[in-house]
Amino acid sequence: MRFIWYLVSLIVICLVLINNPKANNLNNFSKQLNTVSFTRSTQQSLNWLIACNVILFFLFTILSLLFIYV
């Protein structure tokens, strides 16, 4: 279960970095993404994916805490 928790956390990090290509960190990564323009529906889909993955991350965090104390 920790593997899934780590995987979801990495997916959230990557999706947030893709969503904000103008950030000062990871300059090479952001330069590649500046050439790709996101449409409004693509941006909404990306925000939806980020929200779902954040919810999954919190659920796995709660589940892992429950399994520790049970």
mmCIF file of C-alpha atoms in Angstrom:
data_model
loop_
_atom_site.group_PDB
_atom_site.id
_atom_site.type_symbol
_atom_site.label_atom_id
_atom_site.label_comp_id
_atom_site.label_asym_id
_atom_site.label_seq_id
_atom_site.Cartn_x
_atom_site.Cartn_y
_atom_site.Cartn_z
ATOM 1 C CA MET A 1 0.000 0.000 0.000
ATOM 2 C CA ARG A 2 2.899 2.350 0.596
ATOM 3 C CA PHE A 3 3.974 1.832 -3.008
ATOM 4 C CA ILE A 4 0.614 3.136 -4.228
ATOM 5 C CA TRP A 5 0.872 6.040 -1.786
ATOM 6 C CA TYR A 6 4.315 6.962 -3.135
ATOM 7 C CA LEU A 7 3.126 6.570 -6.714
ATOM 8 C CA VAL A 8 0.139 8.859 -6.171
ATOM 9 C CA SER A 9 2.356 11.467 -4.527
ATOM 10 C CA LEU A 10 4.768 11.450 -7.472
ATOM 11 C CA ILE A 11 1.881 11.740 -9.920
ATOM 12 C CA VAL A 12 0.542 14.753 -8.013
ATOM 13 C CA ILE A 13 3.952 16.430 -8.108
ATOM 14 C CA CYS A 14 4.341 15.834 -11.839
ATOM 15 C CA LEU A 15 0.827 17.036 -12.639
ATOM 16 C CA VAL A 16 1.323 20.227 -10.630
ATOM 17 C CA LEU A 17 4.601 20.905 -12.429
ATOM 18 C CA ILE A 18 2.930 20.341 -15.783
ATOM 19 C CA ASN A 19 0.055 22.609 -14.770
ATOM 20 C CA ASN A 20 2.392 25.487 -13.905
ATOM 21 C CA PRO A 21 5.044 25.617 -16.648
ATOM 22 C CA LYS A 22 6.054 29.193 -15.806
ATOM 23 C CA ALA A 23 7.561 28.231 -12.481
ATOM 24 C CA ASN A 24 11.233 29.041 -11.971
ATOM 25 C CA ASN A 25 12.165 25.509 -10.943
ATOM 26 C CA LEU A 26 12.975 22.806 -13.472
ATOM 27 C CA ASN A 27 13.792 25.287 -16.237
ATOM 28 C CA ASN A 28 14.436 22.663 -18.912
ATOM 29 C CA PHE A 29 11.149 20.964 -18.164
ATOM 30 C CA SER A 30 9.230 24.235 -18.318
ATOM 31 C CA LYS A 31 10.872 25.307 -21.594
ATOM 32 C CA GLN A 32 9.635 22.134 -23.243
ATOM 33 C CA LEU A 33 6.118 22.706 -21.943
ATOM 34 C CA ASN A 34 5.986 26.341 -23.068
ATOM 35 C CA THR A 35 5.768 25.157 -26.648
ATOM 36 C CA VAL A 36 2.588 23.229 -25.833
ATOM 37 C CA SER A 37 -0.464 25.424 -25.350
ATOM 38 C CA PHE A 38 -3.229 24.006 -23.225
ATOM 39 C CA THR A 39 -6.813 24.599 -24.236
ATOM 40 C CA ARG A 40 -9.404 25.489 -21.640
ATOM 41 C CA SER A 41 -10.878 21.988 -21.580
ATOM 42 C CA THR A 42 -7.424 20.433 -21.279
ATOM 43 C CA GLN A 43 -6.635 22.756 -18.376
ATOM 44 C CA GLN A 44 -9.905 21.811 -16.664
ATOM 45 C CA SER A 45 -9.191 18.111 -17.176
ATOM 46 C CA LEU A 46 -5.714 18.557 -15.728
ATOM 47 C CA ASN A 47 -7.141 20.364 -12.689
ATOM 48 C CA TRP A 48 -9.670 17.540 -12.246
ATOM 49 C CA LEU A 49 -6.883 14.936 -12.388
ATOM 50 C CA ILE A 50 -4.857 16.867 -9.821
ATOM 51 C CA ALA A 51 -7.860 17.114 -7.491
ATOM 52 C CA CYS A 52 -8.612 13.388 -7.788
ATOM 53 C CA ASN A 53 -4.999 12.451 -7.117
ATOM 54 C CA VAL A 54 -4.804 14.765 -4.102
ATOM 55 C CA ILE A 55 -7.952 13.146 -2.695
ATOM 56 C CA LEU A 56 -6.419 9.697 -3.293
ATOM 57 C CA PHE A 57 -3.231 10.807 -1.564
ATOM 58 C CA PHE A 58 -5.179 11.934 1.509
ATOM 59 C CA LEU A 59 -7.209 8.726 1.550
ATOM 60 C CA PHE A 60 -4.091 6.572 1.396
ATOM 61 C CA THR A 61 -2.522 8.704 4.123
ATOM 62 C CA ILE A 62 -5.525 8.158 6.382
ATOM 63 C CA LEU A 63 -5.616 4.440 5.579
ATOM 64 C CA SER A 64 -1.933 4.036 6.318
ATOM 65 C CA LEU A 65 -2.372 5.789 9.662
ATOM 66 C CA LEU A 66 -5.301 3.528 10.502
ATOM 67 C CA PHE A 67 -3.289 0.404 9.696
ATOM 68 C CA ILE A 68 -0.450 1.592 11.910
ATOM 69 C CA TYR A 69 -2.706 2.032 14.944
ATOM 70 C CA VAL A 70 -4.830 -1.087 14.414
#
